[in-house]
Each structure stands twice: as C-alpha cells, then as structure tokens.
PDB file of C-alpha atoms in Angstrom:
ATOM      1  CA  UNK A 265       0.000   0.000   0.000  1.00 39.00           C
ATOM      2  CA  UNK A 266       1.419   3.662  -0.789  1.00 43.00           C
ATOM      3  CA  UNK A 267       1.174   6.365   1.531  1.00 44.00           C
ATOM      4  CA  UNK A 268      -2.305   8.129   2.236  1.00 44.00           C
ATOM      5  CA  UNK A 269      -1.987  11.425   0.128  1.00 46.00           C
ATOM      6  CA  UNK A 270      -2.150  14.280   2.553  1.00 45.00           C
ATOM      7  CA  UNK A 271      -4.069  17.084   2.442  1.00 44.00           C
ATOM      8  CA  UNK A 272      -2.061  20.412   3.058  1.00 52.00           C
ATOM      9  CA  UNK A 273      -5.112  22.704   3.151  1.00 64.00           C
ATOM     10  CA  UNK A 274      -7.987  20.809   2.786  1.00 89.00           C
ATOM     11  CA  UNK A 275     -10.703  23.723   3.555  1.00 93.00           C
ATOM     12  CA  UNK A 276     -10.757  27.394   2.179  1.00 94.00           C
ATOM     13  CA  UNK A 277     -13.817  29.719   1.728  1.00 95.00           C
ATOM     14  CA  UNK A 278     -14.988  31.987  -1.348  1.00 95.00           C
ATOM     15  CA  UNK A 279     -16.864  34.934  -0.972  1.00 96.00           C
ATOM     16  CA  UNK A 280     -19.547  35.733  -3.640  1.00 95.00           C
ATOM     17  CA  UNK A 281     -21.458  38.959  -3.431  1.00 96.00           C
ATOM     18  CA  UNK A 282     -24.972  39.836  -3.419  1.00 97.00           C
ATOM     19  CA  UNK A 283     -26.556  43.221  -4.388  1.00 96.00           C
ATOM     20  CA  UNK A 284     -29.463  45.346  -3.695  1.00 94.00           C
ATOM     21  CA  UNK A 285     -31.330  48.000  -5.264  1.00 86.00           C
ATOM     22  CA  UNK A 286     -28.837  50.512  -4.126  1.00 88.00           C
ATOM     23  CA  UNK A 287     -26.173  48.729  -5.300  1.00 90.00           C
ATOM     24  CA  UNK A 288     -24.690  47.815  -1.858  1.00 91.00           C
ATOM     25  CA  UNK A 289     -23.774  44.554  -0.594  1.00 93.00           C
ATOM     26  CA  UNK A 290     -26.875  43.200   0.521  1.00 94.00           C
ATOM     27  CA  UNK A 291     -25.448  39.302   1.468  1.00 94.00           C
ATOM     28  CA  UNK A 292     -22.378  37.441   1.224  1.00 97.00           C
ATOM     29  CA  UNK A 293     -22.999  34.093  -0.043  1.00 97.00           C
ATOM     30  CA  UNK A 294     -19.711  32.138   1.314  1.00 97.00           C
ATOM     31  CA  UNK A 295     -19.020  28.608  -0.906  1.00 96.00           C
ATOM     32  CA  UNK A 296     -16.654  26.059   1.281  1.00 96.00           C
ATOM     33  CA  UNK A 297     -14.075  24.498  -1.148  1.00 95.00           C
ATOM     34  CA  UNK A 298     -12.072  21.745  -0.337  1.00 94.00           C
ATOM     35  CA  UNK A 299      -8.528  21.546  -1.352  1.00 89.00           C
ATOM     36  CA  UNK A 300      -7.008  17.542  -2.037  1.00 82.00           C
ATOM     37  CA  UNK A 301      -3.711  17.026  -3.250  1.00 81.00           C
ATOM     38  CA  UNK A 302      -5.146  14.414  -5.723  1.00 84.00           C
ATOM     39  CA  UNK A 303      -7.926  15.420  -6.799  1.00 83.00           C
ATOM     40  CA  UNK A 304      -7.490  19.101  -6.828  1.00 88.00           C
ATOM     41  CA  UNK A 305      -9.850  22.059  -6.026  1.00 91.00           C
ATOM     42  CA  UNK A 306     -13.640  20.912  -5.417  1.00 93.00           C
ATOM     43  CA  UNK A 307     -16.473  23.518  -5.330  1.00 93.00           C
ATOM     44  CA  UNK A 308     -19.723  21.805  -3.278  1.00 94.00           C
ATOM     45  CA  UNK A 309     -21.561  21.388  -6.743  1.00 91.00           C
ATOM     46  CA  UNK A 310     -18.871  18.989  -7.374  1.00 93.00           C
ATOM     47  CA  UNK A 311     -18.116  17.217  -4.009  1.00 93.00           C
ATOM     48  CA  UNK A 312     -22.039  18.219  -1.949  1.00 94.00           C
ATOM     49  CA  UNK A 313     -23.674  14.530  -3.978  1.00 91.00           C
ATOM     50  CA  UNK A 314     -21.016  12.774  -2.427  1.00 91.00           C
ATOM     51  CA  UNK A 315     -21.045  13.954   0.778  1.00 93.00           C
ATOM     52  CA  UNK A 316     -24.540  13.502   1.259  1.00 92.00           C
ATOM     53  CA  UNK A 317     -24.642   9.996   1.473  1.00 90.00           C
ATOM     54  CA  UNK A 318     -22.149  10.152   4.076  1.00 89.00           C
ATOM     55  CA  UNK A 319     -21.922  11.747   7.840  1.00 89.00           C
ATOM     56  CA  UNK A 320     -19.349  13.714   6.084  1.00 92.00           C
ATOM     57  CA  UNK A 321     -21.704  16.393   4.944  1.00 95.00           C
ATOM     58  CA  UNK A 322     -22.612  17.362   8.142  1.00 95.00           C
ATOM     59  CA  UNK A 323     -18.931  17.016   9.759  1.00 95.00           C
ATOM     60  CA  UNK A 324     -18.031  19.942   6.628  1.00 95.00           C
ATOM     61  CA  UNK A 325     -21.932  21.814   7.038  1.00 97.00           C
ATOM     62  CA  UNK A 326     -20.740  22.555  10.914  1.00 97.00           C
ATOM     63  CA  UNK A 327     -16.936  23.561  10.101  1.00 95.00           C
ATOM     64  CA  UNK A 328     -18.364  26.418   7.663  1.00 96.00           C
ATOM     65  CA  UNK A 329     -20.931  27.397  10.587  1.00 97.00           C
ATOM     66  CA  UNK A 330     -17.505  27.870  12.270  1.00 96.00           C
ATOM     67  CA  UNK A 331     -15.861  29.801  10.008  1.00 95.00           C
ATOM     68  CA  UNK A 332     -19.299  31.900  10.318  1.00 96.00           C
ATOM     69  CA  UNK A 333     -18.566  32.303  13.885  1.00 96.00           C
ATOM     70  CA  UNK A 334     -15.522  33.976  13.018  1.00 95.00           C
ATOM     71  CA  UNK A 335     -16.438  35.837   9.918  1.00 95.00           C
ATOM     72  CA  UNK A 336     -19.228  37.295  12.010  1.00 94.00           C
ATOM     73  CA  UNK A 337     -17.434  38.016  15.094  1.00 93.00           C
ATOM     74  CA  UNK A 338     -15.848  40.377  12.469  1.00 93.00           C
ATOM     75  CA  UNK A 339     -18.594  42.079  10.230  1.00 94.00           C
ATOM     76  CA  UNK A 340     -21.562  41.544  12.511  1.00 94.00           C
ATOM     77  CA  UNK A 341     -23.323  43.989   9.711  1.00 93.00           C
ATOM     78  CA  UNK A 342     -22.735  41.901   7.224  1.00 94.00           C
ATOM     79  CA  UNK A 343     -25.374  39.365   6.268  1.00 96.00           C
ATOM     80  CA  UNK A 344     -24.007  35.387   5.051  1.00 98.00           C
ATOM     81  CA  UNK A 345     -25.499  33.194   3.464  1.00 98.00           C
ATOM     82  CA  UNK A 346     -24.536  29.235   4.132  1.00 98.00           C
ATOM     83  CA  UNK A 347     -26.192  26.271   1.871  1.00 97.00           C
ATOM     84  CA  UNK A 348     -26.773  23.353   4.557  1.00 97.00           C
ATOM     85  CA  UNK A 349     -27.891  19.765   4.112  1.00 97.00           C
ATOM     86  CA  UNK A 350     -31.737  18.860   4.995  1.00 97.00           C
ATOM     87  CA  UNK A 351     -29.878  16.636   7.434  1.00 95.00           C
ATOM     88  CA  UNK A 352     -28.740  19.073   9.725  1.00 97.00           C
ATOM     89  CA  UNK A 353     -32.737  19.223  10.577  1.00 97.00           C
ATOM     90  CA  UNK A 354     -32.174  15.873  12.390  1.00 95.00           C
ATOM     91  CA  UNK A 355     -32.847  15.708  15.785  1.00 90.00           C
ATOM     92  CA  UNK A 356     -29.578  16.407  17.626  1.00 90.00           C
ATOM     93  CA  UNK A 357     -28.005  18.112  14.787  1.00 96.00           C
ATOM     94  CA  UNK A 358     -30.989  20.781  14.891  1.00 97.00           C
ATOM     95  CA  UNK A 359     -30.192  21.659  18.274  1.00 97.00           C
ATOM     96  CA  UNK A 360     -26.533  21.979  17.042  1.00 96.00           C
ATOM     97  CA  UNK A 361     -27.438  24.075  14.115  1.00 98.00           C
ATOM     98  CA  UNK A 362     -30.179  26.356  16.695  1.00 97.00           C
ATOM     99  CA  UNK A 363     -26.911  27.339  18.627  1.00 96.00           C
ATOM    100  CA  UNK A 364     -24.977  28.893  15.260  1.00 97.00           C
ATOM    101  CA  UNK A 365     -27.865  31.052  14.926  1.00 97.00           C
ATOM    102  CA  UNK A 366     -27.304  34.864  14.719  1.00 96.00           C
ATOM    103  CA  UNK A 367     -29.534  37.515  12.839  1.00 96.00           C
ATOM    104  CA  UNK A 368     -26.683  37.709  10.194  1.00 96.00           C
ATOM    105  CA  UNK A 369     -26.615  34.214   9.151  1.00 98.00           C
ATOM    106  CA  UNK A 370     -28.907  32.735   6.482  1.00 98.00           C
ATOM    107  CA  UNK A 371     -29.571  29.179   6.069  1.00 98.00           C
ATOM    108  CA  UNK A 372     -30.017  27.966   2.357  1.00 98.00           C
ATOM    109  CA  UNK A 373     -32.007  24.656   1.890  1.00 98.00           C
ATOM    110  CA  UNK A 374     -32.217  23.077  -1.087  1.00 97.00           C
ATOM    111  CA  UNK A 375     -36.097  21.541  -1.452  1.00 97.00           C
ATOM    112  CA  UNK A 376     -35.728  18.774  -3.189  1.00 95.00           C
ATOM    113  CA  UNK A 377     -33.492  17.487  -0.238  1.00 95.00           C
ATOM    114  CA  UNK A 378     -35.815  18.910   2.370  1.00 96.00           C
ATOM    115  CA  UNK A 379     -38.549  16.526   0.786  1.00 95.00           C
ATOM    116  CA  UNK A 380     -35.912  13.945   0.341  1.00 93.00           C
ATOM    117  CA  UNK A 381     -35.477  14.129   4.528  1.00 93.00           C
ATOM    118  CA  UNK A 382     -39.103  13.808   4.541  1.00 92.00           C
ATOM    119  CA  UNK A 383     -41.853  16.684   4.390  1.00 87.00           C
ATOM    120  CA  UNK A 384     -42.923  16.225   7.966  1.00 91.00           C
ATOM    121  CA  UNK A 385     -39.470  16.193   9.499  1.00 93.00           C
ATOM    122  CA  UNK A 386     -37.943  19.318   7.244  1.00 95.00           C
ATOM    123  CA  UNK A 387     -40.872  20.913   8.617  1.00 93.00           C
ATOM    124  CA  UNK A 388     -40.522  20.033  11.773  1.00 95.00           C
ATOM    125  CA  UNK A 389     -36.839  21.026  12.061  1.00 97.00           C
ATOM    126  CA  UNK A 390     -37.584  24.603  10.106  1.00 97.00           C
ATOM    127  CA  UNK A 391     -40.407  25.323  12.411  1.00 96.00           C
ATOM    128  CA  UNK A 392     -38.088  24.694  15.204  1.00 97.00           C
ATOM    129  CA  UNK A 393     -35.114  27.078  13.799  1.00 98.00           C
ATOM    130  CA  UNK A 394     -37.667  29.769  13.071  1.00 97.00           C
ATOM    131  CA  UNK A 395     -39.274  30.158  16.372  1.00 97.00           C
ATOM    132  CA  UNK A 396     -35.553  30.532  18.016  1.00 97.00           C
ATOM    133  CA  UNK A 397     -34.703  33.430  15.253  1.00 97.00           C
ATOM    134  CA  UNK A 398     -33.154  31.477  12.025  1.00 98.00           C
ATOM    135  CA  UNK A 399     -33.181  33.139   8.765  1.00 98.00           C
ATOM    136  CA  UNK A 400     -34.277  30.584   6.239  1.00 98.00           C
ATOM    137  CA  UNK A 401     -33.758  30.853   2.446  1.00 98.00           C
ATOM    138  CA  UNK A 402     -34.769  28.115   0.213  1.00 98.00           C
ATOM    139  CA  UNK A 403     -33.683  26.911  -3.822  1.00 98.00           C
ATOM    140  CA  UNK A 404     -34.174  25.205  -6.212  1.00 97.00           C
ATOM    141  CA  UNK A 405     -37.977  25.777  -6.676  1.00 97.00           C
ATOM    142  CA  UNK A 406     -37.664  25.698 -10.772  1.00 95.00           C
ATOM    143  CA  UNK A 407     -37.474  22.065 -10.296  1.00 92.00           C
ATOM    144  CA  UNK A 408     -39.892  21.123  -7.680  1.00 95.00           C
ATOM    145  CA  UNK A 409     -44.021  21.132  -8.110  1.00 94.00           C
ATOM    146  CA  UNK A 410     -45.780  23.812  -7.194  1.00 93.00           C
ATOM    147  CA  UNK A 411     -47.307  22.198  -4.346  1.00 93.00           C
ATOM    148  CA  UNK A 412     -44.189  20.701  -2.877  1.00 94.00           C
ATOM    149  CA  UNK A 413     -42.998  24.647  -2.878  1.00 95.00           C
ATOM    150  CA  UNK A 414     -46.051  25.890  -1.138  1.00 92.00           C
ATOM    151  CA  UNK A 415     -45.421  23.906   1.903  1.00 91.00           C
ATOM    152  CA  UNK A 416     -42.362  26.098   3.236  1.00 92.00           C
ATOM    153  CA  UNK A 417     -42.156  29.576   4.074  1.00 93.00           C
ATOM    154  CA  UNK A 418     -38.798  30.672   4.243  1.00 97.00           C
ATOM    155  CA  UNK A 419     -37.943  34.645   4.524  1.00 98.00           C
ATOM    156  CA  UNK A 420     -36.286  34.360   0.826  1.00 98.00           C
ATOM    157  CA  UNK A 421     -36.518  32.526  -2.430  1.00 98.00           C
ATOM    158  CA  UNK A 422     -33.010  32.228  -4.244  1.00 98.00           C
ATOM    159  CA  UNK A 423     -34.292  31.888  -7.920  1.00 98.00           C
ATOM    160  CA  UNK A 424     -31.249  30.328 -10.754  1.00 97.00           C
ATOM    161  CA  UNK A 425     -30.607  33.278 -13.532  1.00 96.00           C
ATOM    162  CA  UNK A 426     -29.465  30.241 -15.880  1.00 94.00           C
ATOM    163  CA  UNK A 427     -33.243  28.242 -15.680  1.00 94.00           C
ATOM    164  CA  UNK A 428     -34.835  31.144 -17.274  1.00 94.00           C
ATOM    165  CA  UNK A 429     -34.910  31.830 -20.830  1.00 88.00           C
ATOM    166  CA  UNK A 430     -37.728  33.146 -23.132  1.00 83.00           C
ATOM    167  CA  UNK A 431     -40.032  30.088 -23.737  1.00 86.00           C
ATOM    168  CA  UNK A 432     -40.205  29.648 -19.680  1.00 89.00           C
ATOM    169  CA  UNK A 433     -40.595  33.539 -18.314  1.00 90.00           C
ATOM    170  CA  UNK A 434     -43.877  33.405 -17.347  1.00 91.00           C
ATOM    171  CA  UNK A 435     -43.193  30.366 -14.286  1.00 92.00           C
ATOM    172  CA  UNK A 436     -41.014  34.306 -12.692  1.00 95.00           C
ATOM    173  CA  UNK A 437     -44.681  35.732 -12.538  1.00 94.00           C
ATOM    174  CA  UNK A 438     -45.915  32.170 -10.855  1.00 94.00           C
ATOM    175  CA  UNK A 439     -42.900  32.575  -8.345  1.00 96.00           C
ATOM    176  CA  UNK A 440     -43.077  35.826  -7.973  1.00 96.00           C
ATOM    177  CA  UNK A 441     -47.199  35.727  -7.008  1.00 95.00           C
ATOM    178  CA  UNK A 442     -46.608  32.578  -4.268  1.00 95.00           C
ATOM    179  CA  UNK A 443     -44.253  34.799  -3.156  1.00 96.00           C
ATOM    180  CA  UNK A 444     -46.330  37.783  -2.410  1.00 96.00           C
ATOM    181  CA  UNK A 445     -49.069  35.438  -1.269  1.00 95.00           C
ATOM    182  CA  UNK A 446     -46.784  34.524   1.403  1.00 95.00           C
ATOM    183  CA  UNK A 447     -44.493  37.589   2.520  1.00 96.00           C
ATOM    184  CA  UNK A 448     -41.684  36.155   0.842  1.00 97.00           C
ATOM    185  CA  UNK A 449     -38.774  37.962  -0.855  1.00 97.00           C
ATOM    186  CA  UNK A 450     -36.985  36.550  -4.018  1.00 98.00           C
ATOM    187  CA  UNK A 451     -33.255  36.183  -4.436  1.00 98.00           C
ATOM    188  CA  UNK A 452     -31.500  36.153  -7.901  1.00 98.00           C
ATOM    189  CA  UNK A 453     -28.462  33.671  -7.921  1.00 97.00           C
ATOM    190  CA  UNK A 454     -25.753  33.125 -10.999  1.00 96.00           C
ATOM    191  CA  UNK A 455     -26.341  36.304 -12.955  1.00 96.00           C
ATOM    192  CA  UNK A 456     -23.809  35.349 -15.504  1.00 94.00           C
ATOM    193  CA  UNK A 457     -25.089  38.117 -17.923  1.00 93.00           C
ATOM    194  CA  UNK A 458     -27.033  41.286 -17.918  1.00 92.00           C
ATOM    195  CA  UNK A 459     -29.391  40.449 -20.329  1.00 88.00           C
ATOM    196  CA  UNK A 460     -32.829  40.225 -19.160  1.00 91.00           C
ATOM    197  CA  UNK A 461     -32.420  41.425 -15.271  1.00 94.00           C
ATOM    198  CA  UNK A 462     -35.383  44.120 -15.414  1.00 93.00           C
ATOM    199  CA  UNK A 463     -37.340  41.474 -16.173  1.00 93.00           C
ATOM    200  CA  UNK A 464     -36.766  40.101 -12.812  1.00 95.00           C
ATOM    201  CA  UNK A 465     -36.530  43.366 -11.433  1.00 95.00           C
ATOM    202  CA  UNK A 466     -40.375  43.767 -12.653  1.00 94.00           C
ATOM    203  CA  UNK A 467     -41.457  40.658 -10.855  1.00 95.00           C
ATOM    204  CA  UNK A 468     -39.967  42.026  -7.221  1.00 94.00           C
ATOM    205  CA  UNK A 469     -36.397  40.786  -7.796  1.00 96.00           C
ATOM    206  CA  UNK A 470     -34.290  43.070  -5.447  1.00 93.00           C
ATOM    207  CA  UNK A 471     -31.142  41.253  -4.536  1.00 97.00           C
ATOM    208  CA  UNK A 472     -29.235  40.068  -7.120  1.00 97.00           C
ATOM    209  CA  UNK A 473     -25.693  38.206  -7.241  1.00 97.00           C
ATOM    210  CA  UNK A 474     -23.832  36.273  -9.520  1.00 96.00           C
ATOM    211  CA  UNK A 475     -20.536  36.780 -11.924  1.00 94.00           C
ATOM    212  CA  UNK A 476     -22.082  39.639 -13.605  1.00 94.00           C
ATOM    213  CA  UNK A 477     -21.999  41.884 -10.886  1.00 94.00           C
ATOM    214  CA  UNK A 478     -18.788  40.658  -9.408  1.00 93.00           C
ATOM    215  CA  UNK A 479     -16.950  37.544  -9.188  1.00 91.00           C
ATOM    216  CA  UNK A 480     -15.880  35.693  -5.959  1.00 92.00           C
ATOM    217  CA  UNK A 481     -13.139  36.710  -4.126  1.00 93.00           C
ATOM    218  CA  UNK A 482     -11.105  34.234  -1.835  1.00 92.00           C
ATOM    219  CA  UNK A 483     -10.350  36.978   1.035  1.00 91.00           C
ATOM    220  CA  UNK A 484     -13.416  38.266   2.837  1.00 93.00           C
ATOM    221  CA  UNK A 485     -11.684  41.805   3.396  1.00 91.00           C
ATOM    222  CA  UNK A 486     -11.243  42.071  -0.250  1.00 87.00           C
ATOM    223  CA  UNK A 487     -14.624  41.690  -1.077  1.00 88.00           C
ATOM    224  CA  UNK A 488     -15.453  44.398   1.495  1.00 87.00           C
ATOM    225  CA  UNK A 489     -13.064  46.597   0.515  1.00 79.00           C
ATOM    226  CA  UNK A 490     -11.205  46.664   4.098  1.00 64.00           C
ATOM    227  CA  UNK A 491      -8.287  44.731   3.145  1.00 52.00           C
ATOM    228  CA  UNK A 492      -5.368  46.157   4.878  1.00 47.00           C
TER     229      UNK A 492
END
C-alpha cells in the first residue's frame, strides 16, 4: 500500500457577493471548497452529492458554521449566506445548528433534499429554527411542483438566472405571485449576464448576485473593501 496522500489545506472559503437596489452589498454568499492534493480544487456542486450519502456532509456543514462564527465576530453587519444539508434538521443536529444562529446568518435549503429528509421532518426542524430566530432561504424551486414549494415559508426565495430563458418567463410571474401570497422575498443567484435582469426586477427581484456583478473573491476583506 502507498502512503495516504495528505491534504495540506484541505478547507478554504470563497466569498460571492450579493446586491441590492442601491447597489450595496446586501449578502455574502460564502461557498466552502475543499482543497485535495489528488484530486485538486472541489467547489460543493462537485463534491455536496457525495457527501450527502455520508456523515461527512454534516462534519463539513458545521466547520463552515464555524468559520461563520468567526467571519461574524468580524462584520456583525454583514449578512451570510450558508447552503446546509436537509440533514442538519435531524434531531440532535438541529439543536446543534439552533446554537450557530445569529440575525446575520442565512440558512439555504435546497427543497428537493428537504422533501428527500421527509416533508414532515424538514418541517418540523424549520419550524423549530424559526421560532428561536433562524433566517431561512430556500432553492431550487424551478425544479420542484408547485405544491411541494407551497409547503415552506422561508424569509427568501433564491431563484437560478441560468433556468430562465424566453419560452419559460412566465413560471417568474408564478414565483413571484406565491411569493407575495406569502411575505416572501426573491433572491437572484448566478447572474452570468445582464441580459434580461429588469425582467426580474419587474417581478420584485431586489437582490441580485452572480458573476455579472462581481466575481468571488477568496479573502473576505477584499470583497469588502477593508483589506489592509
């Protein structure tokens, strides 16, 4: 057997921006990359599947709350947003996540793994999170039916720039009247273009981030313009 590769910095953070009407920072959306000597740089699109079938995603979910702790401690103006497994709505790991909570931090569920952990459970763990404070934003809604999305009510929406192109515009208004209906504001994610943002804007889009409006930057203070 050869020697375990090593890992020399297996964790580092990226910053991506998000903007409001105003054009100031609104949220910092903060992706957790992991770093292997083999395999190279992985972004959680690439290594989140994976870890999902494994305790692993919750060991990583808990070590970015961490990193929260400290970017907070920091910027306590600054809002971040963290994508978290369904699973960290178990019980046990709930009570966990409850004690991360501050009013900057924003909790991104994905809903197709909130109905994989079961309807009654996600439910269950979001209504307990909400009642002690938590911020909860929720994606991936262009996928799901509309009456699997009409069972949560997070504070925020984060709609995908890249679902929407001219033969599918009208499923923004659909959003964008559940949305209303329920006091909840919508989120524009991956903006990798220009083209076609006032039609979100029409619809109640106010917060908008992706490479368009600025790309991610690996130091927080950077981002913020306070880098020494």
């Amino acid at each position: 057997m050869g020697k375990a590769a090593t890992v020399k910095k297996p964790v580092s953070y990226c910053y991506t921006p998000y903007f409001g009407a105003d054009g100031k920072t609104e949220f910092i959306e903060v992706w957790q990359v992991l770093e292997d000597e083999v395999l190279g740089v992985l972004y959680p699109w690439q290594y989140v599947p994976a870890a999902q079938t494994s305790s692993r995603i919750e060991t990583l979910n808990f070590l970015a709350l961490a990193q929260f702790e400290e970017d907070a401690a920091k910027y306590p103006d600054v809002g971040f947003i963290y994508k978290v497994s369904s699973r960290l709505l178990a019980e046990g790991n709930v009570h966990r996540l409850a004690g991360c909570l501050k009013d900057n931090l924003i909790l991104c569920f994905d809903i197709f793994q909130l109905e994989a952990f079961g309807d009654r459970n996600s439910r269950l763990g979001l209504n307990f999170l909400k009642k002690r404070g938590a911020r909860i934003m929720v994606e991936g809604i262009e996928r799901a039916p509309m009456d699997v999305i009409a069972k949560y009510q997070p504070e925020y929406f984060l709609l995908d720039y890249r679902y929407y192109n001219q033969s599918n515009f009208s499923l923004l208004s659909i959003f964008a009247n559940l949305a209303g209906q329920k006091g909840i504001k919508l989120v524009l994610g991956n903006a990798v273009n220009k083209n076609n943002i006032e039609l979100f804007e029409k619809e109640g889009v106010k917060i908008i981030g992706g490479s368009a409006y600025a790309k991610p930057k690996k130091r927080l203070e950077t981002l913020l313009g306070k880098a020494d």
